[in-house]
XYZ file of C-alpha atoms in Angstrom:
756
model
C 8.502 63.175 -70.049
C 5.558 64.487 -72.083
C 6.525 66.056 -75.389
C 4.863 69.438 -75.224
C 2.988 70.480 -78.351
C 1.073 73.698 -78.546
C -2.510 74.288 -79.547
C -1.248 76.123 -82.621
C 0.742 73.063 -83.681
C -2.370 70.909 -83.443
C -4.334 73.421 -85.480
C -1.666 73.494 -88.187
C -1.358 69.710 -88.232
C -5.113 69.280 -88.599
C -5.277 71.805 -91.408
C -2.607 69.920 -93.367
C -4.167 66.557 -92.529
C -7.553 67.756 -93.702
C -6.110 68.744 -97.072
C -4.432 65.369 -97.485
C -7.614 63.564 -96.508
C -9.720 65.623 -98.886
C -7.353 64.974 -101.762
C -7.593 61.230 -101.149
C -11.407 61.179 -101.102
C -13.193 59.509 -103.992
C -16.506 61.380 -104.326
C -18.227 58.586 -106.202
C -17.630 56.242 -103.279
C -18.954 58.624 -100.630
C -21.804 57.429 -98.469
C -22.689 60.622 -96.601
C -25.594 59.066 -94.697
C -23.503 56.380 -92.964
C -23.475 52.605 -93.156
C -25.838 51.918 -90.269
C -29.512 50.939 -90.472
C -30.674 54.527 -89.843
C -29.311 56.856 -92.587
C -28.354 60.147 -90.974
C -28.176 63.798 -91.938
C -27.434 67.050 -90.159
C -29.453 70.114 -89.222
C -29.262 73.207 -87.030
C -31.510 74.926 -84.517
C -31.713 78.463 -83.238
C -31.852 77.086 -79.697
C -28.279 75.817 -80.110
C -26.730 78.357 -82.492
C -23.104 77.212 -82.304
C -23.660 73.554 -83.176
C -24.547 71.070 -85.903
C -26.915 68.219 -85.054
C -26.565 64.780 -86.648
C -29.381 62.274 -86.272
C -31.134 59.525 -88.239
C -33.542 60.817 -90.874
C -36.133 58.434 -89.453
C -35.717 58.168 -85.717
C -35.354 54.579 -84.487
C -37.836 53.090 -82.054
C -35.146 52.621 -79.404
C -33.975 55.635 -77.431
C -30.807 57.133 -78.833
C -27.693 57.660 -76.709
C -25.975 61.030 -77.096
C -22.486 61.785 -78.435
C -21.038 65.306 -78.304
C -18.057 66.081 -80.539
C -15.344 68.738 -80.811
C -13.565 69.171 -84.126
C -9.936 69.148 -85.114
C -8.232 72.524 -84.685
C -11.105 73.331 -82.269
C -12.801 74.438 -85.467
C -16.278 75.953 -85.379
C -17.122 74.169 -88.651
C -19.640 71.539 -87.633
C -19.403 69.749 -90.977
C -15.620 69.343 -91.079
C -16.006 65.661 -90.105
C -19.505 65.063 -91.455
C -18.827 61.638 -93.036
C -17.434 60.422 -89.725
C -20.277 61.903 -87.643
C -23.035 60.668 -89.960
C -21.530 57.208 -89.657
C -21.944 57.298 -85.874
C -25.447 58.780 -86.057
C -26.591 56.148 -88.570
C -26.246 53.495 -85.879
C -28.945 55.131 -83.767
C -27.189 58.003 -82.003
C -27.846 61.702 -81.603
C -24.516 63.377 -82.380
C -24.029 67.073 -81.627
C -20.908 68.693 -83.062
C -19.349 71.964 -82.031
C -19.709 74.581 -84.773
C -22.299 75.405 -87.417
C -22.140 73.954 -90.936
C -19.143 75.558 -92.684
C -18.718 77.845 -89.690
C -15.592 79.842 -88.962
C -13.666 80.641 -85.809
C -12.906 78.437 -82.822
C -14.919 76.505 -80.269
C -14.307 76.042 -76.563
C -15.102 73.253 -74.136
C -18.220 74.961 -72.795
C -19.845 74.283 -76.170
C -19.723 70.563 -75.375
C -21.489 71.211 -72.083
C -24.068 73.330 -73.918
C -24.647 70.427 -76.316
C -25.310 68.040 -73.436
C -27.593 70.538 -71.692
C -29.583 71.067 -74.900
C -29.979 67.356 -75.647
C -31.139 66.559 -72.121
C -33.650 69.408 -72.297
C -34.968 68.256 -75.690
C -35.710 64.818 -74.305
C -38.035 66.442 -71.748
C -39.592 68.966 -74.158
C -42.950 67.662 -75.357
C -42.834 69.936 -78.427
C -39.495 68.545 -79.620
C -39.139 65.724 -82.143
C -36.617 64.268 -79.680
C -39.125 64.146 -76.819
C -38.609 60.849 -74.966
C -36.423 59.630 -77.850
C -33.048 59.977 -76.115
C -31.238 57.912 -73.512
C -29.888 60.756 -71.400
C -28.181 58.309 -69.034
C -25.750 57.334 -71.816
C -23.639 60.237 -73.054
C -20.283 60.020 -74.807
C -17.872 62.894 -75.369
C -15.182 62.813 -78.036
C -12.894 65.079 -80.009
C -10.171 65.147 -82.625
C -6.786 66.822 -82.050
C -7.430 70.190 -80.359
C -11.021 69.003 -79.987
C -9.726 66.092 -77.939
C -8.341 68.589 -75.432
C -11.846 70.045 -75.138
C -13.295 66.539 -74.716
C -10.898 65.898 -71.839
C -12.018 69.151 -70.204
C -15.640 68.014 -69.880
C -15.038 64.302 -69.269
C -15.436 64.994 -65.569
C -19.071 65.965 -66.155
C -21.035 63.349 -64.173
C -23.349 62.784 -67.147
C -20.510 61.475 -69.320
C -20.283 57.669 -69.426
C -17.457 57.241 -71.953
C -14.788 59.338 -73.678
C -13.155 59.045 -77.100
C -9.812 60.756 -77.773
C -8.890 60.916 -81.469
C -5.307 61.908 -82.372
C -4.904 63.987 -79.248
C -3.243 64.138 -75.856
C -2.927 66.570 -72.993
C -0.463 69.334 -73.775
C 1.356 69.561 -70.453
C 1.757 67.723 -67.176
C -0.146 70.404 -65.262
C -3.336 69.086 -66.879
C -2.870 65.520 -65.625
C -5.613 66.048 -63.035
C -8.014 65.530 -65.944
C -6.722 61.961 -66.205
C -6.956 61.333 -62.466
C -10.629 62.252 -62.353
C -11.635 59.840 -65.150
C -14.081 57.251 -63.834
C -15.477 55.733 -67.031
C -14.120 53.797 -70.045
C -11.956 55.701 -72.521
C -10.750 54.904 -76.048
C -7.749 56.407 -77.845
C -7.773 56.237 -81.650
C -4.409 57.559 -82.862
C -2.720 57.894 -86.260
C 0.447 55.969 -85.410
C 3.944 57.209 -84.669
C 3.769 59.791 -87.464
C 0.823 61.426 -85.681
C 2.012 64.625 -83.990
C -0.187 63.748 -81.000
C 1.279 60.231 -80.597
C 3.816 61.044 -77.817
C 1.253 62.935 -75.753
C -1.412 60.257 -76.205
C 1.004 57.550 -75.106
C 2.003 59.639 -72.101
C -1.677 59.962 -71.153
C -2.139 56.212 -71.598
C 0.555 55.527 -69.037
C -1.038 57.849 -66.482
C -4.614 56.556 -66.553
C -6.091 55.647 -63.159
C -5.436 52.092 -62.079
C -8.298 49.793 -63.045
C -9.858 52.167 -65.600
C -11.190 50.308 -68.675
C -9.266 51.701 -71.656
C -8.424 50.931 -75.289
C -5.572 52.278 -77.408
C -5.606 51.750 -81.167
C -2.890 53.093 -83.480
C -3.326 52.985 -87.256
C -0.493 54.390 -89.356
C -2.462 57.120 -91.151
C -0.909 60.195 -89.514
C -2.595 63.034 -87.699
C -5.212 63.678 -90.384
C -6.993 60.393 -89.688
C -9.663 59.010 -92.003
C -12.570 61.324 -91.208
C -13.075 62.439 -94.828
C -13.216 58.923 -96.217
C -16.457 57.109 -96.936
C -18.276 56.611 -93.625
C -15.277 58.102 -91.844
C -13.034 55.215 -92.912
C -11.306 53.058 -90.327
C -11.659 55.722 -87.628
C -15.392 55.941 -88.318
C -15.726 52.190 -87.907
C -13.797 52.227 -84.630
C -15.881 55.125 -83.300
C -19.298 53.648 -84.017
C -18.227 50.274 -82.635
C -16.932 51.862 -79.418
C -20.092 53.889 -78.835
C -22.345 50.944 -79.734
C -20.566 48.948 -77.059
C -20.257 51.587 -74.374
C -23.578 53.386 -74.839
C -25.808 50.567 -76.110
C -24.247 47.515 -74.481
C -23.712 45.820 -77.869
C -21.541 42.791 -77.074
C -20.879 42.118 -80.763
C -19.311 45.557 -81.050
C -17.338 44.843 -77.870
C -15.448 42.094 -79.696
C -13.836 44.793 -81.827
C -11.834 45.883 -78.769
C -11.563 42.984 -76.309
C -9.018 40.189 -76.097
C -6.011 39.022 -78.115
C -8.207 38.227 -81.132
C -10.135 41.511 -81.131
C -11.443 42.881 -84.391
C -8.920 45.729 -84.409
C -6.055 43.398 -83.447
C -5.400 43.016 -87.177
C -5.599 44.995 -90.421
C -2.637 47.189 -89.530
C -3.822 48.354 -86.105
C -1.489 48.307 -83.114
C -3.622 47.664 -80.040
C -3.227 48.024 -76.284
C -5.935 47.174 -73.761
C -6.564 47.779 -70.077
C -9.269 46.186 -67.928
C -11.637 45.376 -70.806
C -14.207 42.580 -70.852
C -17.087 42.032 -73.238
C -19.633 42.557 -70.464
C -17.862 45.570 -68.987
C -20.652 48.160 -69.591
C -23.325 48.055 -66.903
C -26.265 48.797 -69.221
C -28.392 45.976 -70.594
C -27.432 45.053 -74.159
C -29.818 46.132 -76.883
C -30.297 44.247 -80.162
C -27.698 45.316 -82.694
C -28.339 45.347 -86.446
C -26.107 43.177 -88.597
C -23.053 45.228 -89.625
C -23.082 46.559 -93.152
C -20.940 44.640 -95.676
C -18.940 47.831 -96.177
C -17.266 47.308 -92.819
C -13.828 45.818 -93.369
C -13.351 44.084 -90.015
C -14.575 40.464 -90.092
C -16.533 38.951 -87.218
C -14.477 37.129 -84.631
C -15.235 34.591 -81.946
C -15.891 35.918 -78.499
C -12.585 35.832 -76.635
C -12.309 34.600 -73.084
C -12.536 37.798 -71.063
C -10.050 38.767 -68.425
C -12.078 39.669 -65.315
C -11.924 43.381 -64.543
C -15.193 44.002 -62.753
C -14.839 44.344 -59.032
C -17.552 42.290 -57.399
C -17.616 43.284 -53.754
C -17.136 40.492 -51.298
C -20.218 38.822 -49.922
C -18.507 39.093 -46.558
C -19.879 41.949 -44.439
C -17.926 45.178 -44.254
C -16.215 45.827 -40.943
C -16.602 49.610 -41.202
C -19.244 51.964 -42.526
C -17.212 52.866 -45.597
C -16.470 49.214 -46.399
C -20.094 48.181 -45.960
C -21.339 51.082 -48.096
C -18.755 50.352 -50.795
C -20.253 46.860 -51.183
C -23.382 48.592 -52.498
C -21.558 51.082 -54.720
C -22.135 53.966 -52.309
C -20.065 56.193 -50.070
C -20.493 56.868 -46.358
C -19.254 60.289 -45.353
C -18.793 62.651 -42.435
C -18.593 66.388 -41.778
C -15.251 67.424 -40.294
C -14.022 70.594 -38.603
C -10.459 71.749 -39.251
C -10.052 72.746 -35.619
C -10.457 69.135 -34.492
C -7.956 67.520 -36.856
C -5.417 67.387 -34.011
C -7.786 65.246 -31.941
C -6.483 61.702 -32.453
C -9.721 59.996 -31.376
C -11.665 62.186 -33.804
C -9.371 61.562 -36.781
C -8.945 57.850 -36.057
C -12.702 57.314 -36.252
C -13.025 59.544 -39.323
C -10.235 57.777 -41.182
C -11.436 54.280 -40.285
C -15.162 54.675 -40.897
C -15.714 57.206 -43.684
C -14.644 57.682 -47.307
C -16.281 61.045 -48.075
C -15.562 64.282 -46.214
C -17.533 67.529 -46.041
C -16.000 70.665 -44.557
C -18.355 71.686 -41.767
C -17.739 75.443 -42.118
C -14.374 75.916 -43.808
C -15.604 76.234 -47.411
C -18.588 78.484 -46.698
C -18.775 82.060 -47.934
C -17.580 83.846 -44.809
C -14.605 81.501 -44.462
C -13.382 81.690 -48.056
C -14.015 85.388 -48.871
C -13.843 87.316 -45.583
C -13.153 90.546 -47.485
C -14.437 91.242 -50.953
C -12.115 89.805 -53.605
C -9.661 88.669 -50.911
C -9.947 84.908 -50.693
C -8.653 82.726 -47.878
C -8.633 78.986 -48.541
C -6.315 77.977 -45.713
C -8.905 76.193 -43.558
C -10.675 74.620 -46.505
C -7.307 73.353 -47.699
C -6.695 71.733 -44.304
C -9.840 69.656 -44.768
C -9.073 68.893 -48.415
C -5.474 67.921 -47.745
C -6.389 65.670 -44.811
C -8.974 63.949 -46.997
C -6.601 63.582 -49.942
C -3.766 62.223 -47.831
C -6.124 59.623 -46.358
C -7.724 58.550 -49.623
C -11.072 60.304 -49.137
C -13.223 62.240 -51.580
C -14.606 65.672 -50.708
C -18.034 67.292 -50.922
C -17.889 71.077 -51.191
C -20.249 73.000 -48.908
C -21.553 75.603 -49.762
C -21.046 78.118 -52.579
C -24.125 80.339 -52.166
C -26.223 80.675 -49.006
C -28.273 83.360 -47.306
C -26.560 82.513 -44.005
C -22.907 82.770 -42.959
C -22.286 85.517 -45.479
C -19.339 87.794 -44.747
C -20.280 91.208 -43.393
C -19.404 93.045 -46.589
C -21.865 90.882 -48.551
C -24.689 91.203 -46.023
C -24.844 94.931 -46.748
C -25.171 94.501 -50.527
C -28.251 94.290 -52.701
C -29.374 94.214 -56.317
C -26.936 93.906 -59.198
C -23.958 94.537 -56.939
C -24.873 91.556 -54.754
C -25.701 89.329 -57.723
C -22.321 89.989 -59.298
C -20.512 89.489 -55.994
C -22.277 86.152 -55.497
C -21.433 84.944 -59.001
C -17.844 86.065 -58.595
C -17.633 84.139 -55.316
C -19.099 80.969 -56.829
C -16.729 81.164 -59.764
C -13.584 81.937 -57.840
C -14.081 79.267 -55.169
C -15.140 76.555 -57.624
C -12.221 77.461 -59.884
C -9.743 77.269 -57.013
C -10.902 73.761 -56.102
C -11.475 72.640 -59.705
C -10.904 68.928 -60.202
C -10.712 68.209 -56.465
C -14.369 68.213 -55.393
C -16.756 65.277 -55.858
C -19.939 67.342 -55.390
C -20.684 70.981 -54.613
C -23.670 72.206 -52.643
C -24.018 75.102 -55.061
C -27.036 76.646 -53.349
C -28.046 75.905 -49.770
C -31.452 76.363 -48.121
C -33.132 78.736 -50.569
C -36.735 77.752 -49.738
C -38.815 78.914 -46.775
C -40.242 76.639 -44.112
C -43.959 76.248 -43.563
C -46.868 76.116 -45.957
C -46.895 77.534 -49.449
C -43.519 76.406 -50.782
C -42.219 79.941 -51.263
C -38.633 80.961 -51.747
C -36.860 82.209 -48.633
C -36.921 86.021 -48.373
C -33.163 86.588 -48.467
C -30.919 89.244 -49.937
C -29.946 86.781 -52.675
C -33.590 86.048 -53.518
C -34.269 89.768 -53.816
C -31.746 89.965 -56.683
C -34.248 88.001 -58.803
C -35.826 84.552 -59.058
C -33.095 83.388 -61.438
C -30.313 83.705 -58.869
C -30.217 79.963 -58.201
C -30.021 79.150 -61.901
C -27.282 81.749 -62.369
C -25.268 80.208 -59.534
C -25.506 76.725 -61.039
C -24.447 77.941 -64.473
C -21.472 79.779 -62.988
C -20.447 76.684 -61.028
C -20.636 74.458 -64.105
C -18.473 76.884 -66.082
C -15.909 77.006 -63.287
C -15.682 73.257 -62.618
C -17.357 71.059 -65.250
C -16.213 67.914 -63.437
C -17.948 68.428 -60.107
C -21.486 67.245 -59.449
C -23.702 70.239 -58.744
C -26.288 69.858 -55.966
C -29.120 71.832 -54.451
C -29.124 71.200 -50.666
C -31.895 71.820 -48.111
C -33.558 70.636 -44.883
C -37.214 69.804 -44.144
C -37.535 68.346 -47.628
C -37.772 64.756 -46.385
C -41.565 64.397 -46.226
C -43.049 64.035 -49.708
C -46.321 65.711 -48.677
C -44.771 68.957 -47.449
C -45.110 72.124 -49.523
C -41.403 72.852 -49.238
C -40.509 69.430 -50.648
C -42.894 69.911 -53.552
C -41.529 73.378 -54.289
C -37.956 72.098 -54.494
C -39.174 69.222 -56.668
C -40.819 71.668 -59.097
C -37.626 73.722 -59.300
C -35.481 70.676 -60.072
C -37.984 69.457 -62.657
C -37.934 72.881 -64.299
C -34.126 72.977 -64.294
C -33.902 69.548 -65.910
C -36.464 70.458 -68.574
C -34.527 73.588 -69.561
C -31.039 72.134 -69.375
C -29.955 74.075 -66.296
C -26.899 72.152 -65.033
C -28.080 70.400 -61.862
C -26.791 66.894 -61.118
C -27.928 66.092 -57.605
C -30.210 67.044 -54.740
C -28.969 66.945 -51.161
C -31.349 66.000 -48.353
C -29.920 67.242 -45.060
C -32.163 64.915 -43.031
C -31.883 66.471 -39.580
C -34.499 64.408 -37.738
C -35.978 65.215 -34.324
C -39.394 65.365 -32.672
C -40.355 68.521 -34.568
C -39.124 67.184 -37.920
C -39.514 63.446 -37.581
C -38.557 60.706 -40.003
C -41.574 59.775 -42.131
C -42.207 56.490 -43.896
C -42.644 58.353 -47.209
C -38.965 59.397 -47.113
C -38.235 56.678 -49.670
C -40.951 58.103 -51.918
C -39.248 61.488 -51.721
C -35.864 60.080 -52.707
C -37.238 58.003 -55.570
C -39.419 60.842 -56.891
C -36.471 63.203 -57.167
C -34.333 60.439 -58.677
C -36.969 59.960 -61.373
C -36.190 63.492 -62.567
C -32.741 62.280 -63.604
C -30.707 63.603 -60.683
C -28.576 61.833 -58.118
C -29.858 62.041 -54.560
C -27.516 62.314 -51.591
C -28.222 62.312 -47.858
C -25.917 65.132 -46.872
C -26.192 66.093 -43.172
C -27.815 63.162 -41.412
C -28.312 63.266 -37.666
C -31.158 61.783 -35.633
C -31.842 62.964 -32.100
C -32.486 60.287 -29.494
C -30.814 57.200 -28.117
C -31.084 53.458 -27.794
C -33.147 51.172 -29.978
C -35.529 53.835 -31.285
C -32.683 55.962 -32.631
C -30.988 52.855 -34.022
C -34.132 51.796 -35.879
C -34.546 55.228 -37.468
C -30.949 55.182 -38.687
C -31.574 51.731 -40.187
C -34.752 52.997 -41.877
C -32.901 55.898 -43.495
C -30.140 53.596 -44.738
C -32.648 51.109 -46.137
C -34.502 53.890 -47.943
C -31.280 55.012 -49.605
C -30.375 51.439 -50.538
C -33.793 51.010 -52.173
C -33.148 53.922 -54.569
C -30.302 53.230 -57.031
C -29.709 56.952 -57.574
C -29.090 57.474 -53.841
C -25.310 57.397 -54.026
C -24.234 58.162 -50.500
C -24.914 59.174 -46.921
C -23.043 61.779 -44.879
C -23.503 62.146 -41.118
C -23.046 65.648 -39.715
C -20.254 64.999 -37.254
C -18.194 62.215 -35.699
C -19.160 62.000 -31.994
C -22.226 63.307 -30.196
C -20.026 65.938 -28.566
C -18.976 67.182 -32.021
C -22.553 67.765 -33.151
C -24.076 71.216 -33.622
C -26.934 69.901 -31.474
C -24.992 67.758 -29.047
C -27.825 68.006 -26.508
C -29.790 65.564 -28.680
C -26.995 62.930 -28.896
C -27.787 62.554 -32.621
C -24.712 60.776 -34.036
C -23.277 57.262 -34.315
C -20.501 57.574 -31.703
C -20.873 58.752 -28.116
C -18.831 61.537 -26.528
C -15.938 59.163 -25.864
C -15.907 57.777 -29.397
C -17.620 54.477 -28.574
C -19.968 52.899 -31.109
C -23.643 53.331 -30.230
C -26.592 51.076 -31.014
C -27.267 53.388 -33.944
C -23.844 52.558 -35.378
C -24.496 48.823 -35.226
C -27.939 49.216 -36.812
C -26.475 51.339 -39.614
C -23.656 48.884 -40.296
C -26.033 45.917 -40.270
C -28.411 47.620 -42.705
C -25.565 48.311 -45.133
C -24.252 44.762 -44.879
C -27.717 43.268 -45.409
C -27.829 44.719 -48.928
C -26.681 42.614 -51.871
C -23.234 43.543 -53.236
C -23.347 45.618 -56.418
C -20.691 44.897 -59.087
C -18.594 47.903 -60.021
C -15.902 48.385 -62.641
C -13.303 49.254 -60.048
C -13.274 50.612 -56.521
C -13.464 54.378 -56.253
C -10.103 55.801 -57.230
C -8.049 57.197 -54.412
C -7.255 60.819 -55.225
C -3.622 61.278 -56.151
C -3.285 65.025 -56.384
C -0.655 66.739 -54.311
C -1.864 68.569 -51.203
C -3.190 71.995 -52.099
C -0.820 74.818 -51.306
C -2.843 77.751 -50.057
C -2.160 80.879 -52.088
C -2.001 84.092 -50.157
C -4.554 86.541 -51.550
C -2.953 89.325 -53.525
C -4.402 92.536 -54.815
C -3.143 94.237 -57.920
C -3.918 97.953 -58.196
C -6.739 98.797 -60.571
C -5.558 99.532 -64.076
C -6.835 102.883 -65.293
C -9.754 102.053 -67.595
C -9.618 103.210 -71.175
C -12.650 103.984 -73.286
C -12.829 103.786 -77.051
C -14.508 107.076 -78.024
C -15.524 105.630 -81.385
C -17.555 102.779 -79.894
C -20.907 103.159 -78.158
C -20.789 106.957 -77.886
C -19.980 106.720 -74.192
C -22.798 104.271 -73.461
C -20.692 102.447 -70.878
C -17.269 102.322 -69.288
C -15.193 99.349 -68.180
C -12.737 99.005 -65.312
C -10.174 96.204 -65.289
C -8.630 94.802 -62.087
C -6.174 91.954 -61.596
C -7.661 90.211 -58.569
C -4.962 87.578 -58.226
C -1.605 87.069 -59.965
C 0.667 84.063 -59.574
C 3.721 82.870 -61.442
C 2.009 81.416 -64.481
C -1.431 82.983 -64.501
C -3.918 85.458 -63.115
C -7.584 86.143 -62.437
C -9.063 89.445 -63.614
C -12.357 91.196 -62.884
C -13.984 93.678 -65.255
C -16.746 96.013 -64.062
C -19.118 97.442 -66.662
C -20.860 100.676 -65.648
C -23.790 101.920 -67.729
C -23.837 105.609 -68.657
C -27.285 105.073 -70.176
C -29.819 102.231 -70.082
C -28.279 99.193 -71.774
C -29.879 96.090 -73.277
C -26.492 94.572 -74.025
C -22.798 95.406 -73.860
C -19.432 94.320 -75.222
C -15.996 94.919 -73.722
C -12.760 94.888 -75.720
C -9.648 93.895 -73.774
C -6.193 94.512 -75.192
C -4.042 91.984 -73.366
C -0.306 92.479 -72.926
C 2.049 90.318 -74.941
C 2.261 86.736 -73.720
C -1.060 86.875 -71.872
C -4.129 84.874 -72.826
C -7.640 84.023 -71.633
C -8.306 80.419 -70.637
C -11.738 80.681 -68.991
C -14.457 83.331 -68.760
C -17.437 83.645 -66.417
C -20.522 85.890 -66.435
C -19.739 86.852 -70.025
C -19.447 85.393 -73.531
C -15.965 85.503 -75.030
C -15.417 85.916 -78.751
C -13.140 83.682 -80.793
C -9.854 85.346 -79.808
C -8.059 84.315 -76.620
C -4.925 86.459 -77.004
C -4.250 89.998 -78.181
C -7.538 91.859 -78.600
C -10.173 89.814 -76.782
C -13.876 90.667 -76.755
C -16.388 89.653 -74.099
C -20.137 90.284 -74.469
C -22.803 90.039 -71.809
C -24.166 86.674 -70.715
C -27.860 85.923 -71.086
C -28.778 87.332 -67.687
C -26.653 90.472 -67.246
C -27.085 92.414 -70.482
C -29.710 94.808 -69.144
C -28.057 97.430 -66.971
C -29.815 100.621 -65.912
C -28.036 103.966 -66.227
C -25.683 104.445 -63.301
C -25.696 100.739 -62.393
C -22.921 98.190 -62.869
C -22.402 94.545 -63.664
C -19.211 92.544 -63.936
C -17.525 89.517 -65.424
C -14.224 87.809 -64.849
C -11.715 85.549 -66.478
C -8.742 83.375 -65.712
C -5.674 83.989 -67.812
C -2.182 82.775 -68.538
C 0.908 84.938 -68.307
C 0.969 88.356 -66.647
C -2.338 90.217 -66.572
C -0.978 93.630 -65.577
C -1.168 96.377 -68.167
C -4.292 95.352 -70.063
C -6.543 98.135 -71.368
C -10.301 97.943 -71.783
C -13.120 99.740 -73.564
C -16.873 99.257 -73.542
C -19.671 99.684 -76.080
C -23.392 99.086 -76.223
C -24.461 95.951 -78.062
């Protein structure tokens, strides 16, 4: 049983620990620039106003991996652990800490995501001193105490390659899904049994996914750690060694953690290890400077590693999913809930595929048939079938000009924009932690020459609607991969392909959260497979996104169809960032264009020549070593919540604020036993360039997540939310809205609005 400790207890414990640590510090012995070969300092930038940036004074010639950090007590003081963070940075890392130097207030987990977005954008910004100086494929996230909770929250971000938890642990069992979604190495550095977080950290340790590489080190220093000591003390040493191993492939640093004779298996540390070998990271090792004499841990001989890598069998896979898994990829299928009672259909799906996409059940008209009344029953049928059979799920699709519910088709302007963002947020929040990838936006570009955006009602809300949808999706589910999905983008020479490419390149340069691009790949005589398809996949991959073949079907039959399927598979296999293939249906008779017999199984469920060609192409590829097979999801089947409507609370206006510039209306959109979702509509009584809403929550209620607005430091009592970057300008008589998820009972809150 997890010992529940509250956020407030962690804050108090850190405050006391910080005082003890400060009292023990010997100023004369301080080495604020770190012990590494690249002395480090900190700075700030107006482009990232809530953070402190640590980096070497003289940037090293090698690209620097990125570490983002959240402080103890979730403090917004970015220098509260400066000795510790400079120590990490001095070994050739860019470290971005939540909070400004000597800042006040509290951070939240979205600040860590902002730090990653900013760093990735700087690497692509030719005017930045970090231009082409960062290794954006190697990102670590870490946090101390309450900050560790925030680190957990973003560890599902697909950009994160390792996590460090310092004197922290999840606060309750309901958050264990954050452990189940971990797919990269994790280290726990804890202050021993006197550390208030010790019971929770040990509980987390016991619940880690099977096969996950993990290290647990306990040093009897209590919850305050050693962050204030010279170079961050023992915790600073452990941190820089872990990140040098995980993010730089330094095998000397690996010896600190691996085997019975590891460097931390002495000097008072109590050590536990899971699935660790010296060569466990997949990146190529980079030369490592000789450790400074100030480091207390002596060098040790390389221990004999215990094998933990899974090297797929050289034997061919008997099914599509087994053959694809040999190459580190998935092979998926689109399923319809209405056919899950067809035993032939489900037998093939279960045997052959390990990724599932809901054909229609998660689209806009299915999930929000009436405004603010959500129905997830059919989507849950797909999700639960997949979960019970060990499959992962792609979400399709959050925002699309087609298959909109009738009420949305009649909207326009700000009203439509807000409704779209609310839909994206609510659906992604409902499925948070359960979706591998979301098609956030589907088919937003027009066919034909010119590469223009499609003239849709969503496009007419403004060119930034796609960006706004991606940002809302990231805020709602930081752990899901976010994809743009489209058809007729297969041929590299087509204007539409180039237009999508330019959009993705722009998003990556500005830090807009996009992780993947989906290529539907519906091939027929009018849109034929082209030999430059591989060029298309590799060109997008070079932008730093994953590419996925999302809706593959190829009209035809016999050997010609089989050869085209093999060509598509070989093109994906030739591009390391092509992580999977999904076919759009099981049997030809299940296809949306069954007349073209475009799938791998005939109407009776028999394997076609195309199936054999696909399987042979997958099996012809060399096996790719992986740390462990993809984890089978372990979450309980989703229980569909009946949509509930809570009557609108009469809005209240503070007559002393804003002189009547705006009014706010508060509605509880959904209330369940332990939480609620609320919507707030802001109506402008005059032209606004910005706004701020004050929400007086009832006793026992709190805000856990906000979308389409920027929450202040308070999460209980009197909470303030200001406009986001895109919805501050509201013309007189027009409205915008934001929402939040809360704990407790949301009924009875009062709101007021003012110009900002």
